[in-house]
Short mmCIF file of C-alpha atoms and ligand atoms in Angstrom, two decimals:
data_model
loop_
_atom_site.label_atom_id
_atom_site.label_comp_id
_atom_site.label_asym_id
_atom_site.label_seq_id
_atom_site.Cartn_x
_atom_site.Cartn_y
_atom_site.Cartn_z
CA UNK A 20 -1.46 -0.20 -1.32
CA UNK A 21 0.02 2.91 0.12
CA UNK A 22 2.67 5.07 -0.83
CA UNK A 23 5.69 4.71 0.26
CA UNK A 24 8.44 7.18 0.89
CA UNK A 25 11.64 5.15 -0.07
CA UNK A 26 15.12 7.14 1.01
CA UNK A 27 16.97 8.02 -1.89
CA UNK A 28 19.90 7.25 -0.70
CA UNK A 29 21.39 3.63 -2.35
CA UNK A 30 22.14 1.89 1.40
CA UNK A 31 26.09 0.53 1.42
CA UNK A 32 25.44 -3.07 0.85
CA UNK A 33 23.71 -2.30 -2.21
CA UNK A 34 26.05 -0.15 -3.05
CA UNK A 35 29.02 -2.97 -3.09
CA UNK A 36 27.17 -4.91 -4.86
CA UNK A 37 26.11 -2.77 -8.04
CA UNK A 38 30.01 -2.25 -7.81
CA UNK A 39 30.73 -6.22 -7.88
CA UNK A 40 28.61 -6.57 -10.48
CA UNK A 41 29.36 -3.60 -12.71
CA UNK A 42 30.07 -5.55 -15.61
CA UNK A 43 27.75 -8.12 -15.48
CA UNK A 44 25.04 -5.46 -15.39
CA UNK A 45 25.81 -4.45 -18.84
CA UNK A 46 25.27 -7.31 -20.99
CA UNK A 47 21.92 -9.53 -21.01
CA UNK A 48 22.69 -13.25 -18.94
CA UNK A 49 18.90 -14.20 -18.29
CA UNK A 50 20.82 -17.54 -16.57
CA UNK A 51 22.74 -14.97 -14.17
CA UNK A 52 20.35 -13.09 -13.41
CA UNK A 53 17.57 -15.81 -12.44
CA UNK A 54 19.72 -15.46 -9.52
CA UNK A 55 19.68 -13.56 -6.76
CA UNK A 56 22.01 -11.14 -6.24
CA UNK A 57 20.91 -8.34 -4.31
CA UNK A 58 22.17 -8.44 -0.83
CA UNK A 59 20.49 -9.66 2.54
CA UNK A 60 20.70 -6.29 4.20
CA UNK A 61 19.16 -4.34 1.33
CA UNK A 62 16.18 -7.21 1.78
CA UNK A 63 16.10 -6.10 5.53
CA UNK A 64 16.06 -2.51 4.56
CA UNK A 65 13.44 -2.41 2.24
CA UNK A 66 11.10 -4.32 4.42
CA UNK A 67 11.55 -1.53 7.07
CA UNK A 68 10.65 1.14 4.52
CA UNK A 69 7.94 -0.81 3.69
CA UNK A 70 6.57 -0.96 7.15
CA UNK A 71 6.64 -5.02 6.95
CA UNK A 72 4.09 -4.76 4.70
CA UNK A 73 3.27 -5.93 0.77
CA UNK A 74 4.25 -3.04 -1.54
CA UNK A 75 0.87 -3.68 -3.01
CA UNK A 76 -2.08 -5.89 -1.13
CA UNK A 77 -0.57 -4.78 2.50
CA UNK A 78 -0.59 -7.55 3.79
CA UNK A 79 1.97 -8.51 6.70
CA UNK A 80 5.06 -9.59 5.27
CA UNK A 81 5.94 -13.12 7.23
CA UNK A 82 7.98 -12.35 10.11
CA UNK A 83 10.88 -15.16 9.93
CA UNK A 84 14.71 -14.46 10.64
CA UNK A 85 16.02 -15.73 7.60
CA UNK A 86 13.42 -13.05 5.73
CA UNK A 87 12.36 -15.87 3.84
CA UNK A 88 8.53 -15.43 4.00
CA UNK A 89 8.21 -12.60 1.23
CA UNK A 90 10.16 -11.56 -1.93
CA UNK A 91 11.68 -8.75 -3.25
CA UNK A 92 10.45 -7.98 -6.32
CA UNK A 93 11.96 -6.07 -9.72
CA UNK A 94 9.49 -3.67 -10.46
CA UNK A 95 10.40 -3.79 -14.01
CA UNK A 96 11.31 -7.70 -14.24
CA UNK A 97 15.28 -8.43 -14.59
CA UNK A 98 14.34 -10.89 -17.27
CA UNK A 99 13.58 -7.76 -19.82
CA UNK A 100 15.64 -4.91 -17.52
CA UNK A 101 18.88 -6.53 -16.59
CA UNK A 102 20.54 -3.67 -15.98
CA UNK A 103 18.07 -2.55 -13.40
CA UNK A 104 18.38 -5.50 -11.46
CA UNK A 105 20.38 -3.69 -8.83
CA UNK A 106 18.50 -0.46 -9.24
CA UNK A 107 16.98 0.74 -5.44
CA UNK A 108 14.21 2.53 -7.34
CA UNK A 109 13.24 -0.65 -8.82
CA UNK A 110 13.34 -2.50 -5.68
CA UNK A 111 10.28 -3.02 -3.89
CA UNK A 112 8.76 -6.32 -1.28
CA UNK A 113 6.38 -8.25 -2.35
CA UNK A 114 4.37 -10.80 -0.10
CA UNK A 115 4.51 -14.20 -2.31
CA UNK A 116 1.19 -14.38 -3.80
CA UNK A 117 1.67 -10.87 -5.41
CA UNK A 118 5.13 -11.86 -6.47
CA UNK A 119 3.67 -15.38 -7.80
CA UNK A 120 1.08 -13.15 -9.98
CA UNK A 121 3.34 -10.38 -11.07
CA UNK A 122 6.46 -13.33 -12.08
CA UNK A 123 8.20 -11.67 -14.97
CA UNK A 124 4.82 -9.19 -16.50
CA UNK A 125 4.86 -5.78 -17.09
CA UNK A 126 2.55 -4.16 -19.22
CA UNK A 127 3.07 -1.02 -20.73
CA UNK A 128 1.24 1.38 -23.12
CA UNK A 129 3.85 2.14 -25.18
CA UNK A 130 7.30 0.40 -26.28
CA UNK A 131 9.53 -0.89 -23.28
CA UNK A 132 13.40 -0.17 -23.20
CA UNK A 133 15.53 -2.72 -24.10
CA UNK A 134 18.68 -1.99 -23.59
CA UNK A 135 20.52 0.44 -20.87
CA UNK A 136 21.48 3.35 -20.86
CA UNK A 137 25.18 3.93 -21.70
CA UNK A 138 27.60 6.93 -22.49
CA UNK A 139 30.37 7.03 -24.96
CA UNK A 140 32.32 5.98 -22.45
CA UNK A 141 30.41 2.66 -21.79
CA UNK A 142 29.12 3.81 -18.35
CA UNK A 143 25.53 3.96 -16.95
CA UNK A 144 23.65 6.74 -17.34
CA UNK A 145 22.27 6.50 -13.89
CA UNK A 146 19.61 9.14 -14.04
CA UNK A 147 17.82 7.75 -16.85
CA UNK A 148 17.71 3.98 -14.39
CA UNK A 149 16.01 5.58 -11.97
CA UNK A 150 12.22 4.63 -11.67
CA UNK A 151 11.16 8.44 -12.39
CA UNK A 152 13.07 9.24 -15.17
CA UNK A 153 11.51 10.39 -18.37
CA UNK A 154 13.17 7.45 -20.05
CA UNK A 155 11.25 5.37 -18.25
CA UNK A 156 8.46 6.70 -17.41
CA UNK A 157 7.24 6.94 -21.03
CA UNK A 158 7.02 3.40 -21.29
CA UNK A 159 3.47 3.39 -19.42
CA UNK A 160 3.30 1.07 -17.10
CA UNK A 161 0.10 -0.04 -15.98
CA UNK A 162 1.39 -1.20 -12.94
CA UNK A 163 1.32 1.58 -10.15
CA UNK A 164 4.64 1.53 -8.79
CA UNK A 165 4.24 2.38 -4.42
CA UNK A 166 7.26 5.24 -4.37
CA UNK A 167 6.04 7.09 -7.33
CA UNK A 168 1.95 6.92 -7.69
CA UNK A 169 -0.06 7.95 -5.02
CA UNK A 170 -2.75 5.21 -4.54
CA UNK A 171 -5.42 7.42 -3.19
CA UNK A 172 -5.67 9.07 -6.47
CA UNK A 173 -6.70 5.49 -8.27
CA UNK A 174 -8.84 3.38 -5.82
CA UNK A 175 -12.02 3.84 -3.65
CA UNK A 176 -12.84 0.96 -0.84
CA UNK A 177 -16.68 -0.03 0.01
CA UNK A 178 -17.15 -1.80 2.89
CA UNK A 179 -16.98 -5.03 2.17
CA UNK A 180 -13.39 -4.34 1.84
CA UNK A 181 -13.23 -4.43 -2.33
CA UNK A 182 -11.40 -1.71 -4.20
CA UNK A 183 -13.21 -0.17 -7.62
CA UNK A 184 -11.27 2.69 -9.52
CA UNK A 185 -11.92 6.27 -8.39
CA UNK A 186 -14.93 7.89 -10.99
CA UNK A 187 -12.89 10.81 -11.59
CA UNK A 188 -9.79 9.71 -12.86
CA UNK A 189 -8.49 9.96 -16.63
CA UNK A 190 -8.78 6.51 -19.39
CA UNK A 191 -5.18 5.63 -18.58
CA UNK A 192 -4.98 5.85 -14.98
CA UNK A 193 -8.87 3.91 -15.17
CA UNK A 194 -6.98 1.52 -17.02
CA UNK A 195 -3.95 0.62 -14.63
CA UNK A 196 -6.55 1.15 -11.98
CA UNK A 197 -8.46 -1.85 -13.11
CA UNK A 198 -5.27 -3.57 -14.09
CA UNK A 199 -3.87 -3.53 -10.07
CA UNK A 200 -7.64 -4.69 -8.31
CA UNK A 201 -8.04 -7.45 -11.67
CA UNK A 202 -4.35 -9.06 -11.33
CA UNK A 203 -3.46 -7.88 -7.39
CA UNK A 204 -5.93 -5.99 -5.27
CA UNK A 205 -9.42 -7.72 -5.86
CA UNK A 206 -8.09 -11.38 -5.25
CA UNK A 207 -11.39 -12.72 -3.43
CA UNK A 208 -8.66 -14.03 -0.35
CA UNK A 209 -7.45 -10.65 -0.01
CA UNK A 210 -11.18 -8.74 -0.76
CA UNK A 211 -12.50 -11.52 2.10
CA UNK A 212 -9.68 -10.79 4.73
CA UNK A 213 -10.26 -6.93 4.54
CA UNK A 214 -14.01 -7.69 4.99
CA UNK A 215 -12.78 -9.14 8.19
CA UNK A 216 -11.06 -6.67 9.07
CA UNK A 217 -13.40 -4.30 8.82
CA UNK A 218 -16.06 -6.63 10.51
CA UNK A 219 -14.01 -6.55 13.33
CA UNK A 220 -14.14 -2.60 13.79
CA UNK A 221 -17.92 -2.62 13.04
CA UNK A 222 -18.41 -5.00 15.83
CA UNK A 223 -16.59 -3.41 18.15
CA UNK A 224 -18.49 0.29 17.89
CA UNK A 225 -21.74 -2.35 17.50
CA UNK A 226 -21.04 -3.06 20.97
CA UNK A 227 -19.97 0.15 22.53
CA UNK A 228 -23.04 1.60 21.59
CA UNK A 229 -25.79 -0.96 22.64
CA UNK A 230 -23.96 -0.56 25.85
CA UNK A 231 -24.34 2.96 25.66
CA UNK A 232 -27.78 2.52 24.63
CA UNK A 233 -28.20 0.05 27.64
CA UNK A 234 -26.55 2.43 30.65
CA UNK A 235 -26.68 5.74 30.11
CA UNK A 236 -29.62 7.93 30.41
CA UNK A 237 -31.60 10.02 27.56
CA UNK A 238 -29.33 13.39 28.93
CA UNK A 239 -26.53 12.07 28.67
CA UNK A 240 -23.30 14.15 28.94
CA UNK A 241 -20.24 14.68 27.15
CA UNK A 242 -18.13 12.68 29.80
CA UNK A 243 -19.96 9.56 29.33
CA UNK A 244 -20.04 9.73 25.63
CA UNK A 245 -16.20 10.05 26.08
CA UNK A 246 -16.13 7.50 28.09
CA UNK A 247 -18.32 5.09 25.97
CA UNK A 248 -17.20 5.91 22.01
CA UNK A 249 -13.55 7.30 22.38
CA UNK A 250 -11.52 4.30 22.69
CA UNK A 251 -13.25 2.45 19.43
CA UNK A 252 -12.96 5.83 17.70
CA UNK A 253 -9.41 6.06 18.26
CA UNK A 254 -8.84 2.54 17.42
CA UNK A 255 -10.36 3.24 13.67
CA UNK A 256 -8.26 6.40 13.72
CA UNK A 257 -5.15 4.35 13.76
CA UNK A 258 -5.91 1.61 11.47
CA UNK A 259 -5.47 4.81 8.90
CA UNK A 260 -1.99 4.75 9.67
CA UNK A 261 0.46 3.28 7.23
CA UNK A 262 1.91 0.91 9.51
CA UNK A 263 -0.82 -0.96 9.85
CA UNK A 264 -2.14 -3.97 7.80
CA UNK A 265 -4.52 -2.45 4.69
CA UNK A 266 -4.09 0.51 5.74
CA UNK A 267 -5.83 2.05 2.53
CA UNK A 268 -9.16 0.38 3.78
CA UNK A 269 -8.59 2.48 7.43
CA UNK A 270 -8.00 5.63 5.82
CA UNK A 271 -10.96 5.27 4.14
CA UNK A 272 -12.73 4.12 7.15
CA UNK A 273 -11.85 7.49 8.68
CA UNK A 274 -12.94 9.57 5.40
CA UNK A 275 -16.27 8.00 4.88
CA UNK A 276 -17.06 6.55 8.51
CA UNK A 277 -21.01 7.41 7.91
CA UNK A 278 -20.74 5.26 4.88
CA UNK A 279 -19.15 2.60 6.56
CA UNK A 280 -20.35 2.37 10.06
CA UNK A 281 -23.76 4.17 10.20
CA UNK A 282 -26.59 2.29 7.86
CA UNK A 283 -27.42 -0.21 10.52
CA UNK A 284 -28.61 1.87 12.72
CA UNK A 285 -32.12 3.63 13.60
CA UNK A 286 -31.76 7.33 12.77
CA UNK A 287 -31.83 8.69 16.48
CA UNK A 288 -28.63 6.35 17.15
CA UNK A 289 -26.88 7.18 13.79
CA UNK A 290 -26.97 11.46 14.96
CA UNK A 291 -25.89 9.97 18.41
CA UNK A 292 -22.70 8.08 17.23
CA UNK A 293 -22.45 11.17 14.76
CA UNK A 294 -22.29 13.30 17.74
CA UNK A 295 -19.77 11.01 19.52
CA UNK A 296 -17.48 11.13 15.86
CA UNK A 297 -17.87 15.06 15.70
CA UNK A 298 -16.22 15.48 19.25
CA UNK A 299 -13.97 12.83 19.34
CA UNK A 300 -12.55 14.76 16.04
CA UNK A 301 -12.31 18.23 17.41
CA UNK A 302 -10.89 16.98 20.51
CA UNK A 303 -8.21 15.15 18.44
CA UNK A 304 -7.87 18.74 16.95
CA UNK A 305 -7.43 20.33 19.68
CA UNK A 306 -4.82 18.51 21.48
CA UNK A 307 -2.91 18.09 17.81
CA UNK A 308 -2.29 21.68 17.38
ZN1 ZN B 6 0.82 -8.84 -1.65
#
């Protein structure tokens, strides 16, 4: 899970259809709104903020032209919300095993709103239906929602690729911690496909460096550790970026790499690959400023 910055601005098609469906929007129809009725562009839109990726495992959404491989999901269900069901703040993609799990639950801490927010003159009040308003925020969720909480501040990775809450954090956010890696994140599928992942990138710098260890010399020189360590280095530099697939596991790759690369090794090739790290970061310093 990574955050996500979402446009605020409500894209056209959306737009028509919150006007369509004004009305409707107003009065609780749980048999409408089993339907869908958000339009196919906003579905194409959102998976493009997203960066084709789950709004909370991160895993690639499936690539078909119909968009019919993932969901998008209510972050507070329509079943309860019904007046948010054409809300863009509420909006999110889901890949279809989160959205299986998540169906129509959202826990809170305190009381959930039932019924929208109107004026005297039987309008929306549309501030108080957007996902950060006060209104709405007091509820509690234990969900994290991807636009609003930063997911950095909740989870830490290991490297067998499972998530456990950050130590620091306060009794609620421990709670909706837990509550995200029990229902979403720490699915053994999921935990055993970002092992993978980061088996693949341990095998990788495995290799580079019992080549290294193999052909170059005891003096060896700057060059050839370029040479040898930069391309796997900059390959677990990227998988930090949020365009990639569990991207949360590569940033944490990058922030901890001694953790997650280093204990296998004998403590003269650990400072080596160390040394390699060190330069390959100021160089990537130096040619970023
Ligand atoms: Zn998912």
């Amino acid at each position: 899970m990574r955050k996500i910055d979402k446009p605020s601005g409500v894209p056209a098609a959306l737009q028509r259809r919150q006007a369509e469906l004004k009305e409707e929007l107003l009065t609780k129809q749980p048999k409408f709104w089993k339907n869908k009725h958000y339009a196919q562009p906003t579905k194409k839109d959102l998976k493009e903020i997203y960066e084709n990726k789950c709004g909370f495992c991160e895993t690639i959404l499936k690539q078909d032209e119909s968009n019919k491989g993932f969901t998008i999901d209510h972050f507070r269900p329509k079943t309860n919300y019904y007046w948010l069901a054409l809300e863009w703040t509420n909006l999110f993609p889901l890949c279809k095993k989160c959205n299986k799990i998540k169906d129509d639950n959202f826990p809170t801490k305190n009381a959930k709103i039932q019924s929208p927010p109107i004026d005297e003159n039987g309008n929306f009040i549309l501030s108080k239906c957007l996902a950060t308003s006060e209104e709405l925020l007091k509820e509690q969720p234990l969900y994290l929602h991807p636009e609003i909480d930063e997911p950095l501040n909740f989870f830490r990775v290991n490297k067998d690729g499972k998530f456990f809450p950050k130590s620091d954090i306060n009794d609620f956010d421990l709670e909706r911690a837990n509550e995200m890696i029990n229902k979403f994140l720490g699915k053994e599928n999921l935990e055993n496909e970002r092992k993978e992942h980061i088996e693949n990138i341990t095998n990788y710098l495995r290799k580079e460096t019992s080549n290294f260890l193999e052909y170059c010399s005891e003096d060896y020189t700057d060059r050839e550790i370029r040479l040898s360590f930069f391309s796997v280095f900059k390959t677990i530099f990227s998988l930090g970026d949020k365009k990639q697939e569990f991207s949360l596991v590569g940033y944490y790759m990058n922030e901890n790499f001694d953790k997650f690369f280093l204990d296998e090794y004998e403590l003269s090739v650990q400072e080596l690959i160390k040394y390699a790290y060190r330069l390959f970061l100021e160089e990537m310093n130096t040619t970023q400023k």
